[in-house]
PDB file of C-alpha atoms in Angstrom:
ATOM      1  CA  UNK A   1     117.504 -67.167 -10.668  1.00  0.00           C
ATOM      2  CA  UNK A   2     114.279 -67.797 -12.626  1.00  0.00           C
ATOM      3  CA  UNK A   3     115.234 -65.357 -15.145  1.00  0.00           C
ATOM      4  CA  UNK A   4     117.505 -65.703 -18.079  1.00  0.00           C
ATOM      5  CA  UNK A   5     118.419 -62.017 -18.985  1.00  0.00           C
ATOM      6  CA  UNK A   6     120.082 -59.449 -16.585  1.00  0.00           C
ATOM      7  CA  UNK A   7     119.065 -56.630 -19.179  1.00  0.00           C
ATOM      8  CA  UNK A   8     118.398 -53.296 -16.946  1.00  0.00           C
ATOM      9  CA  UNK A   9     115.018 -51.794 -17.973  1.00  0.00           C
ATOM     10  CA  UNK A  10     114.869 -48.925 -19.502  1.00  0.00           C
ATOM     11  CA  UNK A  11     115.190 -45.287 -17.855  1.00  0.00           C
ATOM     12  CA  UNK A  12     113.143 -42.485 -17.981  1.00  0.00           C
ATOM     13  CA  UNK A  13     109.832 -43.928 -16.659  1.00  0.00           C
ATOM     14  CA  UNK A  14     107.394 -41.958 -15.546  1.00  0.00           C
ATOM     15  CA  UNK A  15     106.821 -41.187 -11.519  1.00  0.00           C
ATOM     16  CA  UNK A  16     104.151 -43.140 -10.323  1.00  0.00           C
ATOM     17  CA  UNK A  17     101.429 -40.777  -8.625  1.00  0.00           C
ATOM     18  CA  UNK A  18     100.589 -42.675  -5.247  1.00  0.00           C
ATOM     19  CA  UNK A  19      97.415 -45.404  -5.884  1.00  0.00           C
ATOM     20  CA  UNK A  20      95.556 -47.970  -3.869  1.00  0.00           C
ATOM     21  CA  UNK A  21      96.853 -51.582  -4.519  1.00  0.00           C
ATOM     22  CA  UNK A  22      93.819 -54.149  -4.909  1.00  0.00           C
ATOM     23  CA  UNK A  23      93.932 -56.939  -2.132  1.00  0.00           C
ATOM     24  CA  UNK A  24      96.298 -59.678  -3.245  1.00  0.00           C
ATOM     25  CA  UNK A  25      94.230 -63.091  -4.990  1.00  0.00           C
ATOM     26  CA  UNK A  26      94.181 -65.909  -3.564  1.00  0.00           C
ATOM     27  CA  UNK A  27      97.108 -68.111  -5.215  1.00  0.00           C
ATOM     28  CA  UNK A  28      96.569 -71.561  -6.428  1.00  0.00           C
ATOM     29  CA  UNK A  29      97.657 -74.004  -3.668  1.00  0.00           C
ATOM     30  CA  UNK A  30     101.428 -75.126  -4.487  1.00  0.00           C
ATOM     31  CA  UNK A  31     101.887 -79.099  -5.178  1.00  0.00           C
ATOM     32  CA  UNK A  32     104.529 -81.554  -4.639  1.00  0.00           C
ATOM     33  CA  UNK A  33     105.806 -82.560  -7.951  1.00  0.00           C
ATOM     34  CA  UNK A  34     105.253 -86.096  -8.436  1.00  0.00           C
ATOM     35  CA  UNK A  35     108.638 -88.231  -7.512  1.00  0.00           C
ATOM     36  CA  UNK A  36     111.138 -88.524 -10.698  1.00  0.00           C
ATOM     37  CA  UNK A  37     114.241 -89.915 -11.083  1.00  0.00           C
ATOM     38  CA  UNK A  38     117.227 -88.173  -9.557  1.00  0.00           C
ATOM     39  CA  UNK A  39     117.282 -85.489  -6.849  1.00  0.00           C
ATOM     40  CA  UNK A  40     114.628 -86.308  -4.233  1.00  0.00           C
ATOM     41  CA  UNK A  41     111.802 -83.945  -4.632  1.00  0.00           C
ATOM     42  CA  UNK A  42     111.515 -81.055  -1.475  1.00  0.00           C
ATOM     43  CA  UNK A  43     108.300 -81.902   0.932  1.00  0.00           C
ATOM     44  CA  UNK A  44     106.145 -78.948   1.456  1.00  0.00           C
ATOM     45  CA  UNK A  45     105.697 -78.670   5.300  1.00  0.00           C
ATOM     46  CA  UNK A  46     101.849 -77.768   5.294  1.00  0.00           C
ATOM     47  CA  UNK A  47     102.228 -76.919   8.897  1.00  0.00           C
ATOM     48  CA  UNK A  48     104.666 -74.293   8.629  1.00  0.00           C
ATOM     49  CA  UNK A  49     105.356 -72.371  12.086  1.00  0.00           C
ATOM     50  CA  UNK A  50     103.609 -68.941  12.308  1.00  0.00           C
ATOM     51  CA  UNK A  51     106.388 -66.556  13.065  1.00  0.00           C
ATOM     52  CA  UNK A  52     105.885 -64.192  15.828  1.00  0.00           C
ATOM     53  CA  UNK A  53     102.273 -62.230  17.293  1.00  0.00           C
ATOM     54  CA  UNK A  54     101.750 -59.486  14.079  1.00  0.00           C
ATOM     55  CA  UNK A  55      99.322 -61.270  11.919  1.00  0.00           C
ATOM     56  CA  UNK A  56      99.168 -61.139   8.230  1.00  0.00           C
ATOM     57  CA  UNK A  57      95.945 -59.552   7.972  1.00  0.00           C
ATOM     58  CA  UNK A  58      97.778 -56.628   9.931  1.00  0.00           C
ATOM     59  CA  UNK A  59     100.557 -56.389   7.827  1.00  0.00           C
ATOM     60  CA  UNK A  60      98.286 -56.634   4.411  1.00  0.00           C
ATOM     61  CA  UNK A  61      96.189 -53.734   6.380  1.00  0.00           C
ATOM     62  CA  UNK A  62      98.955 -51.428   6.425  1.00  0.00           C
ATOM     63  CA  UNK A  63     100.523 -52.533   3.053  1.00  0.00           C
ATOM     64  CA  UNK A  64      96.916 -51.751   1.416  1.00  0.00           C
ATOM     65  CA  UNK A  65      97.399 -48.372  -0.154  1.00  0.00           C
ATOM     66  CA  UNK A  66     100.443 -47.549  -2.021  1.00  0.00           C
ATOM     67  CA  UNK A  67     102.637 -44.525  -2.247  1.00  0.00           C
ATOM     68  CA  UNK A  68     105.275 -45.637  -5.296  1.00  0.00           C
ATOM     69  CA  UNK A  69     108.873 -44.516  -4.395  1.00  0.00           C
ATOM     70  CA  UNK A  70     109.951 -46.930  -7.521  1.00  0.00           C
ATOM     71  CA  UNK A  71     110.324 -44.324 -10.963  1.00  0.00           C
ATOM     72  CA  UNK A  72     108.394 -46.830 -12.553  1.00  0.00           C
ATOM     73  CA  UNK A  73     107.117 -50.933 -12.849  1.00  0.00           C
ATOM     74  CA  UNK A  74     108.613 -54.201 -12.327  1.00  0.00           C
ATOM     75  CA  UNK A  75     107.650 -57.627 -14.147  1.00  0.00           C
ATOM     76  CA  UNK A  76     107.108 -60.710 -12.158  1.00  0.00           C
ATOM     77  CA  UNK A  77     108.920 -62.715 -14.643  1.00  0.00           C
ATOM     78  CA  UNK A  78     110.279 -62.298 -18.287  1.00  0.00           C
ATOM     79  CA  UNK A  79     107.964 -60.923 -21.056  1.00  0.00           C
ATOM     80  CA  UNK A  80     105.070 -59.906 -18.238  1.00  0.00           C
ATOM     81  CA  UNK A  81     103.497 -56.792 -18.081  1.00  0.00           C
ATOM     82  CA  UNK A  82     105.259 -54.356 -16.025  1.00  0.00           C
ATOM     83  CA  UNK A  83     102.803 -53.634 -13.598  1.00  0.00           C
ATOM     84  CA  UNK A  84     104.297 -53.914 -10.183  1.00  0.00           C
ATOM     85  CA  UNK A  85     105.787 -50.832  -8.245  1.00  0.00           C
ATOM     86  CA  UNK A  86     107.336 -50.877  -5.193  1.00  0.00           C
ATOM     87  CA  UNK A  87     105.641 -49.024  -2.217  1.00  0.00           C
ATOM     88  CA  UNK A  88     107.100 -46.830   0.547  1.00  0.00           C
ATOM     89  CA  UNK A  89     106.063 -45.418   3.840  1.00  0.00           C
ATOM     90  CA  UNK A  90     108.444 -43.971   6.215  1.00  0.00           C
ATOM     91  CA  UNK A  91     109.649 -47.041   8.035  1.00  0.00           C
ATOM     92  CA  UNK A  92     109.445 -49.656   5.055  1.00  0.00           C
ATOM     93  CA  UNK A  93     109.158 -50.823   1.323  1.00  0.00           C
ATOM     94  CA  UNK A  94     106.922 -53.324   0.138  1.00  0.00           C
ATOM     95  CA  UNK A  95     105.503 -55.117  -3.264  1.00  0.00           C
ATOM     96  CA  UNK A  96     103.254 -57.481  -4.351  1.00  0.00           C
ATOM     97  CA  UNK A  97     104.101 -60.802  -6.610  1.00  0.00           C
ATOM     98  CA  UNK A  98     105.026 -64.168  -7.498  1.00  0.00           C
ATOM     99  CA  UNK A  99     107.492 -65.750  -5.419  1.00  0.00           C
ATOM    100  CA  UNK A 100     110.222 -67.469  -7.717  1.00  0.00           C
ATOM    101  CA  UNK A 101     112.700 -69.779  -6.214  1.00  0.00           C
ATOM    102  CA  UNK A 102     116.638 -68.605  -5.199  1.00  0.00           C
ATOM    103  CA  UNK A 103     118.094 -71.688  -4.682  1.00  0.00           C
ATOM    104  CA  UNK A 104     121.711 -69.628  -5.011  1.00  0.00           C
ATOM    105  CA  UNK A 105     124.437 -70.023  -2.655  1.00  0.00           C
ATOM    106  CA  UNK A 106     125.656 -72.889  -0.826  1.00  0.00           C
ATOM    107  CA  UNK A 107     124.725 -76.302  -2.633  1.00  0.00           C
ATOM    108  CA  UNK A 108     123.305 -78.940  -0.741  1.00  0.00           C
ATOM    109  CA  UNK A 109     120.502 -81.436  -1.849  1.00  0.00           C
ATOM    110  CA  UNK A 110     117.954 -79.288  -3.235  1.00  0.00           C
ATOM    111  CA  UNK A 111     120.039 -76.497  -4.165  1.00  0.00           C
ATOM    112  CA  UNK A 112     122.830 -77.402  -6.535  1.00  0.00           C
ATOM    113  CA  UNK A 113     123.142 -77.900 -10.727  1.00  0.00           C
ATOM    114  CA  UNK A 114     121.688 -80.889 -10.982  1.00  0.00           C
ATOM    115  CA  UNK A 115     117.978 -79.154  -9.517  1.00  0.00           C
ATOM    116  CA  UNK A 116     118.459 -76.223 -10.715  1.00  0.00           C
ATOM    117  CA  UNK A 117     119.171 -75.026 -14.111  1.00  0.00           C
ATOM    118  CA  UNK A 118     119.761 -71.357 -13.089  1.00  0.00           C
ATOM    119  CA  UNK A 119     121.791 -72.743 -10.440  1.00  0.00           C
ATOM    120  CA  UNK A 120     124.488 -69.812  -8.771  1.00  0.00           C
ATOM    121  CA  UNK A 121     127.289 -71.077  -6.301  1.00  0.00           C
ATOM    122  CA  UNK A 122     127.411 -67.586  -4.774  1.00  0.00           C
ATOM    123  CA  UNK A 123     125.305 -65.357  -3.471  1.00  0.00           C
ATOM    124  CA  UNK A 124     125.476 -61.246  -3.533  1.00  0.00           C
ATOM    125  CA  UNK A 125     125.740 -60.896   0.503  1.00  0.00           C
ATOM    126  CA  UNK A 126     127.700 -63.446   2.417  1.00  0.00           C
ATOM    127  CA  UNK A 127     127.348 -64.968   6.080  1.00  0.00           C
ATOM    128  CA  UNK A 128     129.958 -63.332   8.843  1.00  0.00           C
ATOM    129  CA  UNK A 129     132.721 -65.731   7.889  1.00  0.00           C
ATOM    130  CA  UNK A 130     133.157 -64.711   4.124  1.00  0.00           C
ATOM    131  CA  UNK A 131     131.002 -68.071   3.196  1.00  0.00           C
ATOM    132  CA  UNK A 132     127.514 -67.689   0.597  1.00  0.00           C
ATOM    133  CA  UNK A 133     124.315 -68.085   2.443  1.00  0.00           C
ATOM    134  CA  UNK A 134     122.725 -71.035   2.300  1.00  0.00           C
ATOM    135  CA  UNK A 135     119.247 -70.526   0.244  1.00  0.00           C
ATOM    136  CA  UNK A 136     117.928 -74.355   1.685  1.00  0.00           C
ATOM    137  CA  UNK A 137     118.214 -73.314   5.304  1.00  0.00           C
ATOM    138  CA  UNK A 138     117.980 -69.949   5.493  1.00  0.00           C
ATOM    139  CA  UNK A 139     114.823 -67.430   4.696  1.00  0.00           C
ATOM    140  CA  UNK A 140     115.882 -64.479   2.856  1.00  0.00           C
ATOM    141  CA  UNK A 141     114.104 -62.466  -0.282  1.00  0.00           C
ATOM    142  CA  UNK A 142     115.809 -61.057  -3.286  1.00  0.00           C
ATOM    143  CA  UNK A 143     115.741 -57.170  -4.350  1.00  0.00           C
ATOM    144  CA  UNK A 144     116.400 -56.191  -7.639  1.00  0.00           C
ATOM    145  CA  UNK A 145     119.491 -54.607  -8.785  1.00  0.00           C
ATOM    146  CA  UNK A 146     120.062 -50.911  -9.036  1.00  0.00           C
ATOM    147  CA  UNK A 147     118.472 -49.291 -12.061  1.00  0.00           C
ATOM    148  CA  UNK A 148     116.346 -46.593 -13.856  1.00  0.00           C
ATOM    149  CA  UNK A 149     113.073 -48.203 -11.839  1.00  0.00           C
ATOM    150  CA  UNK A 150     114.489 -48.033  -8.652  1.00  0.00           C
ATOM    151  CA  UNK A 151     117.782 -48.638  -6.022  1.00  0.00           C
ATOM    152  CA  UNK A 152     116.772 -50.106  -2.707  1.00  0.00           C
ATOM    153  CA  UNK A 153     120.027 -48.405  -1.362  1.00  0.00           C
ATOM    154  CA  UNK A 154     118.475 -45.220  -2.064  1.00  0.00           C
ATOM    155  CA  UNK A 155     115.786 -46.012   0.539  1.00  0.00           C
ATOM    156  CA  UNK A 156     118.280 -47.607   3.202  1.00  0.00           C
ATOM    157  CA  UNK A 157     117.936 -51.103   1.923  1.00  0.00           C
ATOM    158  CA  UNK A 158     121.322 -53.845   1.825  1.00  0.00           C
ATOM    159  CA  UNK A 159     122.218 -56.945   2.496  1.00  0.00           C
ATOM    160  CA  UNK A 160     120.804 -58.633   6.057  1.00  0.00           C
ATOM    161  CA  UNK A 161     117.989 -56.327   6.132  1.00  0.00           C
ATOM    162  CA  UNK A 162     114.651 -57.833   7.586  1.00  0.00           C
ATOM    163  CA  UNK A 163     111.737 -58.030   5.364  1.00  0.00           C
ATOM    164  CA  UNK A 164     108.650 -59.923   6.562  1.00  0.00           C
ATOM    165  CA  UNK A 165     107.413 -61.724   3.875  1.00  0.00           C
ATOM    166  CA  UNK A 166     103.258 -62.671   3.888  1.00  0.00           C
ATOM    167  CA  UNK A 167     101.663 -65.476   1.748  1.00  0.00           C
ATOM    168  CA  UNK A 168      98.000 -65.888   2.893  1.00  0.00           C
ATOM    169  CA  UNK A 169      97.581 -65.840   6.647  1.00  0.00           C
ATOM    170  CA  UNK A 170     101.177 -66.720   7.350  1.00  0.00           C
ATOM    171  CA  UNK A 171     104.142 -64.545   8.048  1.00  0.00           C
ATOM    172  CA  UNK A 172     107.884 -65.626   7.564  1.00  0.00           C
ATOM    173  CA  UNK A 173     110.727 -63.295   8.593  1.00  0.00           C
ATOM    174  CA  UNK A 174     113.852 -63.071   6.326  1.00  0.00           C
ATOM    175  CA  UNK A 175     116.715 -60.937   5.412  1.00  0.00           C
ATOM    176  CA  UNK A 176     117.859 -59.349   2.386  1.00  0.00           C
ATOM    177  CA  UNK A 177     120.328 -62.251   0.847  1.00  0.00           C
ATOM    178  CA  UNK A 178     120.787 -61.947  -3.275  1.00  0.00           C
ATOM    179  CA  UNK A 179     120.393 -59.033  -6.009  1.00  0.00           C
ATOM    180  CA  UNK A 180     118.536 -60.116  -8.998  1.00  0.00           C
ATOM    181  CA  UNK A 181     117.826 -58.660 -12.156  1.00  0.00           C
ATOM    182  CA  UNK A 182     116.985 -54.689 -12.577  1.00  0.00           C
ATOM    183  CA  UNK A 183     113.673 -55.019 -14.288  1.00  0.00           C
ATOM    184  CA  UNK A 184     112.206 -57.853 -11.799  1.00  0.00           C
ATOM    185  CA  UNK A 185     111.005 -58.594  -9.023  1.00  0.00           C
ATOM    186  CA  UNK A 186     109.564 -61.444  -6.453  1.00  0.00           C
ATOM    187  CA  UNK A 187     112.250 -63.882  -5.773  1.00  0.00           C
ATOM    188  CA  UNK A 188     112.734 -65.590  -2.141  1.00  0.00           C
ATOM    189  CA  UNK A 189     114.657 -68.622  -0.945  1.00  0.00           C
ATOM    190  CA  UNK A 190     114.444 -72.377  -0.887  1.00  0.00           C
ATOM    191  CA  UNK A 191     114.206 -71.860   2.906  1.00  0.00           C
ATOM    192  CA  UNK A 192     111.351 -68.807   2.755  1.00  0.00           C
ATOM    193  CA  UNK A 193     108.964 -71.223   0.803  1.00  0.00           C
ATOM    194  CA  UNK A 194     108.742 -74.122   2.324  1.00  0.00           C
ATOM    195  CA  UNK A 195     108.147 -72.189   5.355  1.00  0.00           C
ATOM    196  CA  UNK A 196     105.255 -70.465   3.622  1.00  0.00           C
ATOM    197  CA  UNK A 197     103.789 -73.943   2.857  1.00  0.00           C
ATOM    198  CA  UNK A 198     104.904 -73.166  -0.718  1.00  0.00           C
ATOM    199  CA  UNK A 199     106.267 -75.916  -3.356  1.00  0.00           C
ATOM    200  CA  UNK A 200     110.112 -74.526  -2.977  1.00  0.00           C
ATOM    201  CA  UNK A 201     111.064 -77.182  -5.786  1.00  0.00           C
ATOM    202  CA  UNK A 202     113.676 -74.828  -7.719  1.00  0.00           C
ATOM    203  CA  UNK A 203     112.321 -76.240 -10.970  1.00  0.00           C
ATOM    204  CA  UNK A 204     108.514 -76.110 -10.778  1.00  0.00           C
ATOM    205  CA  UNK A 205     108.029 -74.339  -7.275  1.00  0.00           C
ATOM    206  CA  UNK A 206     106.646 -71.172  -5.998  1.00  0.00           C
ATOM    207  CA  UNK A 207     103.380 -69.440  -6.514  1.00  0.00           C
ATOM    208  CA  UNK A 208     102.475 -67.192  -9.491  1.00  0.00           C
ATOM    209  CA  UNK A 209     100.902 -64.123  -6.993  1.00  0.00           C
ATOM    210  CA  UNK A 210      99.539 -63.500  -3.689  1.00  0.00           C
ATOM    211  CA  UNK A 211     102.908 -62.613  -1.961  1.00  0.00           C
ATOM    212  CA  UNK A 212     103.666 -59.668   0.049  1.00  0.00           C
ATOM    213  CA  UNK A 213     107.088 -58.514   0.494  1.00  0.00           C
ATOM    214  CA  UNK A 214     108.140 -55.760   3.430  1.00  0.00           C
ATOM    215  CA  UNK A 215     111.377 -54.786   3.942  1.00  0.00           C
ATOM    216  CA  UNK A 216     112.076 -52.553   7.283  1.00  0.00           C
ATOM    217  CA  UNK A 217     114.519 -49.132   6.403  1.00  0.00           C
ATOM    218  CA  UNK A 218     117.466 -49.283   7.705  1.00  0.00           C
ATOM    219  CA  UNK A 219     117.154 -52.574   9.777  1.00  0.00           C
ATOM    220  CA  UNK A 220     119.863 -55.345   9.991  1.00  0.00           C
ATOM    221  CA  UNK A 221     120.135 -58.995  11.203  1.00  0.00           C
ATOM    222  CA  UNK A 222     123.678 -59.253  12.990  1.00  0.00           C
ATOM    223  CA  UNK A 223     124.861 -61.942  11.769  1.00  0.00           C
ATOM    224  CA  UNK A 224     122.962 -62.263   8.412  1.00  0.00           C
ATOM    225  CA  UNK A 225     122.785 -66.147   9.004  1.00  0.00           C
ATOM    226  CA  UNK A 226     121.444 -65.882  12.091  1.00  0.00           C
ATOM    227  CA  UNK A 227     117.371 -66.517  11.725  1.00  0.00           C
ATOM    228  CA  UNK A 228     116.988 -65.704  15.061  1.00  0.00           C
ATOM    229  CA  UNK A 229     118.428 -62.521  14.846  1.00  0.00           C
ATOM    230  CA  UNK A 230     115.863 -61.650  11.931  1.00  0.00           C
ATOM    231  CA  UNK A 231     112.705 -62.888  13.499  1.00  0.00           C
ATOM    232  CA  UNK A 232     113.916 -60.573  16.827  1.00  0.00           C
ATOM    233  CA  UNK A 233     114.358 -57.531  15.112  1.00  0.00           C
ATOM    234  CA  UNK A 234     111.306 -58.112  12.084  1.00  0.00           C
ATOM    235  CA  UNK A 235     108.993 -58.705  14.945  1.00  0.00           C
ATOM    236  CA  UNK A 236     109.928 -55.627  16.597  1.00  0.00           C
ATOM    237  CA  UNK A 237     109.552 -53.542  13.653  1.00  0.00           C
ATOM    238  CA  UNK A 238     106.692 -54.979  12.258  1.00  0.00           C
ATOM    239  CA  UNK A 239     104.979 -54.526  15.352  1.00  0.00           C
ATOM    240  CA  UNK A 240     105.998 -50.863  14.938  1.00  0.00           C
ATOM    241  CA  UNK A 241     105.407 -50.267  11.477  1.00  0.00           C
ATOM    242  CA  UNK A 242     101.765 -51.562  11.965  1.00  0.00           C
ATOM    243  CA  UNK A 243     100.941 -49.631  14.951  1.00  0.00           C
ATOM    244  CA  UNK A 244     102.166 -46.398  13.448  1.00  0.00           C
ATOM    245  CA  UNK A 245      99.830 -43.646  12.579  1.00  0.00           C
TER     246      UNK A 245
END
């Protein structure tokens, strides 16, 4: 996690009337930290695969006006404003932020506690055969936890749902893998960067804005682990979702 405190925000913030959300700014292109002693240093893959036919400009389209169903704001990171709500049509959720790096789960060479001093052995969903998911291999976004602002179960939200996740004109399926804190919000994995073509270095990665999270209602990715299964079933529904009326 990127965030020290798991302090819930506090209740009784006021409903958010439904607003238009500004298009997203262009973030600052990620860079490879220069090589250091120790852990080798991730390589961003500029040349990312484009998942699936929906474009991003299709998705950002339909995410462009936003009807709250959060009670109020979410930071992007500790002691910034509270200025992000999350968004809801009848088929999906969305927000826009930072992406923060969950390197959580499974250690391996760029996940572990020597790269990352927020470092988490577990994970808050696990694969089909009781292990953690693996944040370095597999794509999945982090929700916040239930609280005053909001609870993603409320709107048919869990663990392997599919979210497609949109960072400039790219589009990178994932499921729902971790819980973070109540009061925050834009976190993805190790995995869901560097397919972006963003720095996923747990220390000095992701991008400060200009991410798009969607997550489908009621959707699943059977088995969570299985990538596959999530770029199947987010294609389907995000070719749904934008072709709705």
């Amino acid at each position: 996690m990127r965030v020290q405190s798991l302090a819930l925000a506090a209740a009784g913030a006021a409903l958010l009337a439904p607003t238009t959300l500004p298009e997203s700014p262009a973030p600052v292109a990620a860079t490879t930290p220069a090589p250091a002693a120790g852990p080798a240093h991730p390589r961003v893959t500029p040349d990312a695969a484009r998942e699936g036919a929906v474009s991003a400009a299709d998705l950002l389209a339909k995410a462009r006006t936003c009807a709250p169903v959060s009670r109020g704001r979410y930071r992007s990171d500790e002691g910034a404003p509270a200025d992000i709500p999350v968004c809801g049509t009848r088929d999906a959720v969305f927000w826009k932020a930072d992406l923060d790096i969950d390197c959580d789960g499974r250690p391996g060479r760029h996940c572990n506690g020597d790269t990352d001093p927020y470092f988490s052995a577990s994970t808050a969903f696990t694969q089909s055969d009781g292990r953690y998911l693996d944040a370095e291999r597999l794509p999945f976004i982090v929700v916040p936890a239930a609280s005053a602002i909001w609870n993603h179960r409320d709107d048919d939200v869990r663990g392997g749902s599919v979210a497609a996740v949109v960072h400039r004109d790219r589009v990178q399926y994932a499921v729902v893998g971790d819980v973070g804190p109540g009061h925050v919000i834009g976190e993805a994995s190790y995995a869901t960067a560097e397919r972006l073509g963003i720095n996923p270095d747990p220390r000095r990665g992701g991008t400060d804005s200009g991410v798009t999270y969607i997550v489908f209602k009621g959707s699943q990715a059977s088995p969570i682990e299985s990538h596959a299964a999530a770029v199947a079933e987010g294609e389907r529904l995000a070719r749904r979702w934008v072709d709705a009326g």
